[in-house]
Amino acid sequence: MTRFMRAVVLRRPGGPEALRVERIPEPSPGVGESLIEVTLTGVNFDDLERCAGAQPELPLPAVLGVEAVGRRRTDGQRVVALLRQGGGYAEVVAAPEAHTVEIPAGIGDPQALGLFEQGSTAYGALSLAGRLRAGESVAVSAAAGGVGHLAVQLAVALGASPVIGLASTSAKRQFVTTLGADLVLDPADPELADRVREAAGGGGVDLFVDSVGGAVARAALAGLAPFGRLVCLGWRPGTSGDPGTGGGGDMLVGTEDQAGVVAVTTAQLAERSIGCAGFWMRHVVDDRELLCGIVGRLFELAAQGQLTVHVDRTVALHEVGAAHAAVAARATSGKVLIDVRREV
Ligand SMILES: NC(=O)c1ccc[n+]([C@@H]2O[C@H](COP(=O)([O-])OP(=O)(O)OC[C@H]3O[C@@H](n4cnc5c(N)ncnc54)[C@H](OP(=O)(O)O)[C@@H]3O)[C@@H](O)[C@H]2O)c1
């Protein structure tokens, strides 16, 4: 007998109003998948782009949402899962077992959800791509955001000093200070590169983790110390594209005669002894041992009180559009949760 569930369905690309709650059949688990009865899912920045149609290959109608926490139907175990194909904005999801981990006692559902995708991204950018060493200086853009607020805390926990955040409003800058950042800068400062260098002690910053691109990435490059690294993990609409196909983003590294915005030439990379790297969660997700190792470490840090997912708001399924609008308007700090069981 077909079982039905409530889900937020996208039938045509559009703004937040394109997201509507519908009753649709529950998914059937494929090979290597398990059904999860979802308690919480979350809004990620990339959901906004998928909603707006930035991924034309996304088959419609679609249920967005790349993460979910809840109970596995077969054994009642509390689990958190990454959903590369989406499906999280629903009461039930079919999740790949390879991308699902069991949650230890003592880690609540909101913490597990925030740590899994956004926390692993922060860890991957700092440690895997950024090769952060204790004592190095670190700057993080969108530092009040879902990924950013965890990156700031992780940088502190990993022994970085000073830790510099970037955030666009004084309220967000205040929030980033409470996370342990030594200094918080305004990304709109026209002298941003100078401010970053000064904040890092004058010689430049050792590691800059950037999820914004454009002018912020250019300032990040200009503000690097010798042997400094820029790690790119995202960019804003206007330069968007799919890293897997090489589209979108900014031209950051090239020779001066290439078309596009060239912020640094290969000669400058050599002459300044600086490097650029990227990070994409797919390369962690595809490596089960790496994924479990990172998530285990994040759960440990959370249990020790060194890492906390701060919840900006928790909305019901019918409020997902409004939550998307808030993220697009840069009006959120920390994690935006969706309580799929809440009906009002
Ligand atoms: N590479 C990966 O594997 C991976 C995985 C997850 C997420 N990401 C990327 O990480 C970034 C952060 O994702 P998130 O879900 O945690 O989002 P978020 O940081 O909570 O929200 C986005 C933040 O970006 C900043 N921003 C700067 N310019 C903006 C603009 N024009 N429009 C909207 N926001 C702008 C805003 O902070 P301020 O107002 O303080 O500037 C805003 O709060 C995204 O770029 C996402 O694609 C990458």
Tab-separated table of C-alpha atoms and ligand atoms in Angstrom:
chain	number	residue	atom	x	y	z
A	1	MET	CA	0.000	0.000	0.000
A	2	THR	CA	1.380	3.439	-0.924
A	3	ARG	CA	2.233	5.535	2.120
A	4	PHE	CA	2.045	9.316	1.792
A	5	MET	CA	4.094	12.034	3.443
A	6	ARG	CA	4.311	15.812	3.596
A	7	ALA	CA	7.155	17.337	1.612
A	8	VAL	CA	8.174	20.689	0.163
A	9	VAL	CA	7.984	20.279	-3.597
A	10	LEU	CA	9.597	22.451	-6.276
A	11	ARG	CA	7.645	22.122	-9.531
A	12	ARG	CA	9.162	25.056	-11.433
A	13	PRO	CA	12.337	27.009	-10.633
A	14	GLY	CA	11.632	30.300	-8.918
A	15	GLY	CA	11.955	32.326	-5.748
A	16	PRO	CA	10.909	31.205	-2.270
A	17	GLU	CA	7.237	31.205	-3.385
A	18	ALA	CA	8.022	28.244	-5.671
A	19	LEU	CA	8.318	25.982	-2.611
A	20	ARG	CA	4.983	24.417	-1.623
A	21	VAL	CA	4.021	21.720	0.868
A	22	GLU	CA	2.317	18.755	-0.813
A	23	ARG	CA	1.293	15.217	0.115
A	24	ILE	CA	3.309	12.871	-2.059
A	25	PRO	CA	4.160	9.143	-1.928
A	26	GLU	CA	7.026	8.185	0.350
A	27	PRO	CA	10.233	7.342	-1.513
A	28	SER	CA	11.173	3.682	-2.018
A	29	PRO	CA	14.689	2.863	-0.854
A	30	GLY	CA	17.038	1.783	-3.649
A	31	VAL	CA	19.982	-0.581	-3.308
A	32	GLY	CA	22.214	0.587	-0.435
A	33	GLU	CA	19.605	3.032	0.866
A	34	SER	CA	17.537	3.151	4.057
A	35	LEU	CA	14.423	5.104	4.902
A	36	ILE	CA	14.827	7.765	7.567
A	37	GLU	CA	11.881	9.228	9.436
A	38	VAL	CA	13.108	12.798	9.463
A	39	THR	CA	12.970	15.006	12.534
A	40	LEU	CA	15.039	17.933	11.241
A	41	THR	CA	16.495	19.061	7.963
A	42	GLY	CA	18.253	22.328	7.189
A	43	VAL	CA	18.566	25.134	4.675
A	44	ASN	CA	21.900	25.276	2.876
A	45	PHE	CA	22.950	28.126	0.615
A	46	ASP	CA	23.072	25.797	-2.372
A	47	ASP	CA	19.354	24.977	-1.912
A	48	LEU	CA	18.603	28.591	-2.895
A	49	GLU	CA	20.473	28.185	-6.159
A	50	ARG	CA	18.770	24.863	-6.914
A	51	CYS	CA	15.394	26.496	-6.187
A	52	ALA	CA	16.193	29.340	-8.593
A	53	GLY	CA	17.085	26.883	-11.364
A	54	ALA	CA	20.872	27.160	-11.230
A	55	GLN	CA	21.073	23.397	-11.826
A	56	PRO	CA	19.087	22.863	-15.036
A	57	GLU	CA	19.851	19.130	-14.873
A	58	LEU	CA	17.777	18.815	-11.650
A	59	PRO	CA	14.725	16.721	-12.605
A	60	LEU	CA	11.450	18.419	-11.628
A	61	PRO	CA	9.297	18.126	-9.639
A	62	ALA	CA	11.940	17.853	-6.929
A	63	VAL	CA	12.181	17.778	-3.154
A	64	LEU	CA	15.177	19.905	-2.166
A	65	GLY	CA	17.250	19.488	1.003
A	66	VAL	CA	20.701	17.884	1.145
A	67	GLU	CA	20.740	16.766	4.785
A	68	ALA	CA	18.453	15.111	7.287
A	69	VAL	CA	18.498	13.784	10.808
A	70	GLY	CA	15.998	11.324	12.246
A	71	ARG	CA	15.391	7.648	12.973
A	72	ARG	CA	16.197	4.832	10.559
A	73	ARG	CA	12.926	2.995	9.992
A	74	THR	CA	14.446	-0.499	10.014
A	75	ASP	CA	16.029	-0.313	13.486
A	76	GLY	CA	14.963	2.991	15.067
A	77	GLN	CA	18.606	4.121	15.263
A	78	ARG	CA	19.179	7.894	15.372
A	79	VAL	CA	21.146	8.845	12.246
A	80	VAL	CA	22.219	11.844	10.202
A	81	ALA	CA	22.585	11.667	6.426
A	82	LEU	CA	23.869	13.629	3.466
A	83	LEU	CA	21.529	13.592	0.501
A	84	ARG	CA	23.417	14.517	-2.620
A	85	GLN	CA	20.272	14.057	-4.732
A	86	GLY	CA	18.122	16.129	-2.362
A	87	GLY	CA	14.900	14.893	-0.753
A	88	GLY	CA	15.495	16.225	2.760
A	89	TYR	CA	12.569	18.680	2.951
A	90	ALA	CA	10.199	15.782	3.696
A	91	GLU	CA	8.881	13.567	6.483
A	92	VAL	CA	10.660	10.507	5.071
A	93	VAL	CA	13.798	10.256	2.946
A	94	ALA	CA	15.664	7.396	1.276
A	95	ALA	CA	19.301	7.988	2.274
A	96	PRO	CA	22.429	6.232	0.980
A	97	GLU	CA	23.861	4.112	3.808
A	98	ALA	CA	27.382	5.126	2.692
A	99	HIS	CA	26.487	8.746	3.474
A	100	THR	CA	24.721	8.072	6.785
A	101	VAL	CA	26.258	7.929	10.267
A	102	GLU	CA	24.829	6.934	13.625
A	103	ILE	CA	24.656	9.729	16.197
A	104	PRO	CA	26.282	9.125	19.577
A	105	ALA	CA	24.258	9.677	22.753
A	106	GLY	CA	24.861	13.195	24.045
A	107	ILE	CA	24.776	14.829	20.605
A	108	GLY	CA	21.323	16.284	19.927
A	109	ASP	CA	19.637	16.254	16.536
A	110	PRO	CA	20.293	19.978	15.774
A	111	GLN	CA	23.983	19.582	16.653
A	112	ALA	CA	24.352	16.401	14.590
A	113	LEU	CA	22.692	17.998	11.577
A	114	GLY	CA	24.787	21.166	11.641
A	115	LEU	CA	28.052	19.348	12.293
A	116	PHE	CA	27.601	16.756	9.557
A	117	GLU	CA	27.429	18.820	6.369
A	118	GLN	CA	28.423	22.340	7.309
A	119	GLY	CA	30.865	21.260	10.033
A	120	SER	CA	32.600	18.772	7.730
A	121	THR	CA	32.841	21.483	5.074
A	122	ALA	CA	34.462	23.842	7.575
A	123	TYR	CA	36.858	21.107	8.704
A	124	GLY	CA	37.723	20.097	5.140
A	125	ALA	CA	38.422	23.683	4.109
A	126	LEU	CA	40.633	24.395	7.134
A	127	SER	CA	42.465	21.111	7.548
A	128	LEU	CA	42.350	19.133	4.306
A	129	ALA	CA	42.564	21.896	1.710
A	130	GLY	CA	43.993	24.629	3.969
A	131	ARG	CA	46.486	22.373	5.815
A	132	LEU	CA	46.118	24.578	8.884
A	133	ARG	CA	48.836	24.290	11.519
A	134	ALA	CA	48.470	25.451	15.133
A	135	GLY	CA	49.725	29.002	15.577
A	136	GLU	CA	48.855	30.101	12.042
A	137	SER	CA	46.524	33.029	11.400
A	138	VAL	CA	43.167	32.305	9.742
A	139	ALA	CA	40.494	34.483	8.144
A	140	VAL	CA	36.979	33.220	7.369
A	141	SER	CA	34.434	35.025	5.164
A	142	ALA	CA	30.656	34.811	5.849
A	143	ALA	CA	31.867	33.973	9.359
A	144	ALA	CA	28.419	34.279	10.928
A	145	GLY	CA	26.905	31.820	8.426
A	146	GLY	CA	26.150	28.123	8.640
A	147	VAL	CA	29.588	26.962	7.506
A	148	GLY	CA	31.399	30.099	8.671
A	149	HIS	CA	30.369	30.047	12.334
A	150	LEU	CA	31.646	26.487	12.626
A	151	ALA	CA	34.860	27.334	10.746
A	152	VAL	CA	35.622	30.118	13.246
A	153	GLN	CA	35.130	27.801	16.248
A	154	LEU	CA	37.128	25.019	14.593
A	155	ALA	CA	39.999	27.355	13.751
A	156	VAL	CA	40.138	28.333	17.426
A	157	ALA	CA	39.922	24.672	18.520
A	158	LEU	CA	42.720	23.708	16.104
A	159	GLY	CA	45.009	26.327	17.653
A	160	ALA	CA	44.884	29.044	14.981
A	161	SER	CA	45.827	32.546	16.107
A	162	PRO	CA	44.674	35.138	15.432
A	163	VAL	CA	41.298	34.079	14.030
A	164	ILE	CA	39.724	36.788	11.875
A	165	GLY	CA	36.085	36.734	10.796
A	166	LEU	CA	34.277	38.713	8.102
A	167	ALA	CA	30.597	39.582	8.541
A	168	SER	CA	28.398	42.264	7.009
A	169	THR	CA	26.515	43.770	9.972
A	170	SER	CA	27.486	44.847	13.466
A	171	ALA	CA	25.085	42.281	14.972
A	172	LYS	CA	26.767	39.510	12.979
A	173	ARG	CA	30.221	40.812	13.894
A	174	GLN	CA	29.193	40.748	17.558
A	175	PHE	CA	28.005	37.134	17.128
A	176	VAL	CA	31.315	36.125	15.478
A	177	THR	CA	33.235	37.631	18.410
A	178	THR	CA	31.276	35.406	20.800
A	179	LEU	CA	32.477	32.398	18.763
A	180	GLY	CA	36.083	33.181	19.706
A	181	ALA	CA	37.258	35.316	16.782
A	182	ASP	CA	39.999	37.753	17.748
A	183	LEU	CA	38.877	40.341	15.198
A	184	VAL	CA	35.881	40.726	12.901
A	185	LEU	CA	36.007	42.800	9.715
A	186	ASP	CA	33.377	44.212	7.364
A	187	PRO	CA	33.639	42.516	3.953
A	188	ALA	CA	32.476	45.774	2.298
A	189	ASP	CA	35.518	47.699	3.596
A	190	PRO	CA	37.200	49.112	0.456
A	191	GLU	CA	40.588	48.533	2.119
A	192	LEU	CA	39.753	44.932	3.050
A	193	ALA	CA	43.117	43.460	1.993
A	194	ASP	CA	44.974	45.994	4.182
A	195	ARG	CA	42.596	45.338	7.093
A	196	VAL	CA	43.234	41.566	6.785
A	197	ARG	CA	47.007	42.072	6.730
A	198	GLU	CA	46.864	44.389	9.766
A	199	ALA	CA	44.587	42.000	11.662
A	200	ALA	CA	47.069	39.181	11.052
A	201	GLY	CA	49.942	41.226	12.454
A	202	GLY	CA	51.059	43.142	9.386
A	203	GLY	CA	52.663	40.416	7.297
A	204	GLY	CA	49.479	38.881	5.894
A	205	VAL	CA	47.245	35.985	6.816
A	206	ASP	CA	48.395	32.348	6.598
A	207	LEU	CA	45.037	30.859	5.595
A	208	PHE	CA	41.920	32.511	4.176
A	209	VAL	CA	38.799	30.360	3.832
A	210	ASP	CA	36.424	32.069	1.429
A	211	SER	CA	32.857	31.129	0.497
A	212	VAL	CA	31.875	34.433	-1.139
A	213	GLY	CA	34.217	34.977	-4.113
A	214	GLY	CA	34.447	38.185	-6.139
A	215	ALA	CA	35.887	41.198	-4.312
A	216	VAL	CA	36.296	39.221	-1.075
A	217	ALA	CA	38.392	36.535	-2.803
A	218	ARG	CA	40.508	39.194	-4.494
A	219	ALA	CA	41.125	40.921	-1.142
A	220	ALA	CA	41.895	37.527	0.377
A	221	LEU	CA	44.583	36.859	-2.218
A	222	ALA	CA	46.073	40.307	-1.749
A	223	GLY	CA	46.086	39.834	2.037
A	224	LEU	CA	47.975	36.499	2.104
A	225	ALA	CA	51.335	36.136	3.844
A	226	PRO	CA	54.238	34.361	2.129
A	227	PHE	CA	53.275	30.645	2.075
A	228	GLY	CA	49.674	31.769	2.669
A	229	ARG	CA	46.797	29.786	1.160
A	230	LEU	CA	43.390	30.832	-0.130
A	231	VAL	CA	40.785	28.062	0.043
A	232	CYS	CA	37.706	28.671	-2.135
A	233	LEU	CA	34.579	26.785	-1.208
A	234	GLY	CA	31.798	28.853	-2.690
A	235	TRP	CA	30.771	31.939	-4.605
A	236	ARG	CA	27.727	34.147	-4.841
A	237	PRO	CA	25.056	34.276	-7.533
A	238	GLY	CA	26.238	36.226	-10.524
A	239	THR	CA	29.375	34.129	-10.779
A	240	SER	CA	27.641	30.856	-10.005
A	241	GLY	CA	28.128	27.574	-11.743
A	242	ASP	CA	28.833	23.947	-11.039
A	243	PRO	CA	32.391	23.234	-9.903
A	244	GLY	CA	31.997	19.750	-11.318
A	245	THR	CA	31.638	21.107	-14.847
A	246	GLY	CA	34.105	23.935	-14.444
A	247	GLY	CA	31.471	26.648	-14.984
A	248	GLY	CA	30.954	29.832	-13.020
A	249	GLY	CA	33.009	31.318	-10.228
A	250	ASP	CA	35.722	33.918	-10.707
A	251	MET	CA	38.881	33.736	-12.729
A	252	LEU	CA	41.431	33.937	-9.956
A	253	VAL	CA	44.495	32.253	-11.292
A	254	GLY	CA	45.758	32.697	-14.798
A	255	THR	CA	48.090	34.541	-17.055
A	256	GLU	CA	47.453	38.230	-17.627
A	257	ASP	CA	46.283	37.818	-21.212
A	258	GLN	CA	43.441	35.416	-20.294
A	259	ALA	CA	39.884	36.737	-20.443
A	260	GLY	CA	37.998	37.306	-17.206
A	261	VAL	CA	38.866	38.814	-13.871
A	262	VAL	CA	42.473	37.906	-13.166
A	263	ALA	CA	43.283	38.552	-9.523
A	264	VAL	CA	46.615	36.798	-9.445
A	265	THR	CA	48.959	35.626	-12.126
A	266	THR	CA	51.005	32.469	-12.074
A	267	ALA	CA	54.092	34.699	-11.762
A	268	GLN	CA	52.595	36.391	-8.691
A	269	LEU	CA	51.846	33.010	-7.116
A	270	ALA	CA	55.528	32.178	-7.473
A	271	GLU	CA	56.890	35.578	-6.510
A	272	ARG	CA	54.692	35.830	-3.395
A	273	SER	CA	54.970	32.096	-2.477
A	274	ILE	CA	51.196	31.866	-2.120
A	275	GLY	CA	48.729	29.175	-3.106
A	276	CYS	CA	45.076	28.732	-4.050
A	277	ALA	CA	43.078	25.607	-3.309
A	278	GLY	CA	39.476	24.558	-3.491
A	279	PHE	CA	37.347	22.319	-1.350
A	280	TRP	CA	34.232	20.337	-2.219
A	281	MET	CA	32.437	18.083	0.246
A	282	ARG	CA	31.874	15.483	-2.483
A	283	HIS	CA	35.480	14.366	-2.065
A	284	VAL	CA	34.903	13.706	1.625
A	285	VAL	CA	31.501	12.124	1.104
A	286	ASP	CA	32.939	9.701	-1.467
A	287	ASP	CA	35.511	8.444	1.046
A	288	ARG	CA	33.628	6.670	3.838
A	289	GLU	CA	36.673	6.363	6.110
A	290	LEU	CA	37.521	10.054	5.734
A	291	LEU	CA	33.889	11.084	6.265
A	292	CYS	CA	33.516	8.995	9.437
A	293	GLY	CA	36.890	10.205	10.751
A	294	ILE	CA	35.968	13.860	10.322
A	295	VAL	CA	32.463	13.510	11.702
A	296	GLY	CA	33.759	11.521	14.693
A	297	ARG	CA	36.249	14.324	15.426
A	298	LEU	CA	33.510	16.971	15.148
A	299	PHE	CA	31.206	15.032	17.475
A	300	GLU	CA	34.093	14.755	19.968
A	301	LEU	CA	34.805	18.503	19.835
A	302	ALA	CA	31.087	19.177	20.317
A	303	ALA	CA	30.927	16.799	23.287
A	304	GLN	CA	33.911	18.649	24.812
A	305	GLY	CA	32.109	21.976	24.366
A	306	GLN	CA	34.608	23.291	21.803
A	307	LEU	CA	32.141	23.359	18.923
A	308	THR	CA	28.475	24.364	19.021
A	309	VAL	CA	25.940	24.645	16.236
A	310	HIS	CA	24.070	27.904	16.867
A	311	VAL	CA	20.507	27.761	15.635
A	312	ASP	CA	19.292	30.965	14.000
A	313	ARG	CA	15.693	29.775	13.656
A	314	THR	CA	13.633	26.611	13.331
A	315	VAL	CA	10.801	26.732	10.813
A	316	ALA	CA	7.981	24.382	9.793
A	317	LEU	CA	7.786	22.878	6.292
A	318	HIS	CA	5.300	25.524	5.132
A	319	GLU	CA	7.775	28.236	6.191
A	320	VAL	CA	10.704	26.943	4.114
A	321	GLY	CA	10.185	29.648	1.462
A	322	ALA	CA	10.446	32.366	4.113
A	323	ALA	CA	13.585	30.709	5.480
A	324	HIS	CA	15.115	30.706	1.967
A	325	ALA	CA	14.261	34.411	1.660
A	326	ALA	CA	15.981	35.148	4.979
A	327	VAL	CA	19.186	33.365	3.907
A	328	ALA	CA	19.124	35.164	0.531
A	329	ALA	CA	18.711	38.496	2.349
A	330	ARG	CA	21.806	37.706	4.487
A	331	ALA	CA	19.549	37.951	7.538
A	332	THR	CA	20.591	34.698	9.255
A	333	SER	CA	23.437	33.777	11.603
A	334	GLY	CA	24.283	30.143	12.243
A	335	LYS	CA	22.079	27.227	11.253
A	336	VAL	CA	18.584	27.433	9.787
A	337	LEU	CA	16.614	24.316	10.766
A	338	ILE	CA	13.385	22.855	9.428
A	339	ASP	CA	11.279	20.861	11.895
A	340	VAL	CA	9.412	18.620	9.464
A	341	ARG	CA	6.964	17.371	12.101
A	342	ARG	CA	5.738	20.837	13.056
A	343	GLU	CA	2.474	21.641	11.276
A	344	VAL	CA	1.903	25.210	12.537
B	1	LIG	N1	32.430	23.461	-1.181
B	1	LIG	C1	31.555	22.781	-0.466
B	1	LIG	O1	31.610	21.561	-0.376
B	1	LIG	C2	30.483	23.519	0.268
B	1	LIG	C3	29.639	22.853	1.160
B	1	LIG	C4	28.668	23.619	1.849
B	1	LIG	C5	28.563	24.977	1.607
B	1	LIG	N2	29.410	25.551	0.702
B	1	LIG	C6	29.349	26.986	0.431
B	1	LIG	O2	29.582	27.668	1.637
B	1	LIG	C7	28.903	28.918	1.587
B	1	LIG	C8	28.123	29.118	2.852
B	1	LIG	O3	27.001	28.265	2.833
B	1	LIG	P1	25.953	28.315	4.041
B	1	LIG	O4	24.883	27.366	3.697
B	1	LIG	O5	26.679	28.189	5.323
B	1	LIG	O6	25.356	29.803	3.890
B	1	LIG	P2	25.499	31.015	4.905
B	1	LIG	O7	26.969	31.303	5.073
B	1	LIG	O8	24.725	30.731	6.132
B	1	LIG	O9	24.801	32.202	4.126
B	1	LIG	C9	25.465	32.894	3.150
B	1	LIG	C10	26.251	34.097	3.713
B	1	LIG	O10	27.078	34.589	2.669
B	1	LIG	C11	27.285	35.958	2.846
B	1	LIG	N3	27.047	36.675	1.583
B	1	LIG	C12	27.943	37.455	0.951
B	1	LIG	N4	27.435	37.938	-0.173
B	1	LIG	C13	26.172	37.469	-0.286
B	1	LIG	C14	25.134	37.628	-1.245
B	1	LIG	N5	25.299	38.368	-2.339
B	1	LIG	N6	23.957	36.998	-1.039
B	1	LIG	C15	23.776	36.209	0.037
B	1	LIG	N7	24.738	36.019	0.975
B	1	LIG	C16	25.927	36.646	0.830
B	1	LIG	C17	26.308	36.440	3.908
B	1	LIG	O11	27.068	36.719	5.077
B	1	LIG	P3	27.450	38.265	5.350
B	1	LIG	O12	26.159	39.013	5.248
B	1	LIG	O13	28.039	38.269	6.703
B	1	LIG	O14	28.437	38.636	4.260
B	1	LIG	C18	25.378	35.266	4.112
B	1	LIG	O15	24.888	35.189	5.412
B	1	LIG	C19	28.074	28.918	0.294
B	1	LIG	O16	28.822	29.597	-0.686
B	1	LIG	C20	27.986	27.458	-0.059
B	1	LIG	O17	27.838	27.268	-1.439
B	1	LIG	C21	30.358	24.863	0.040
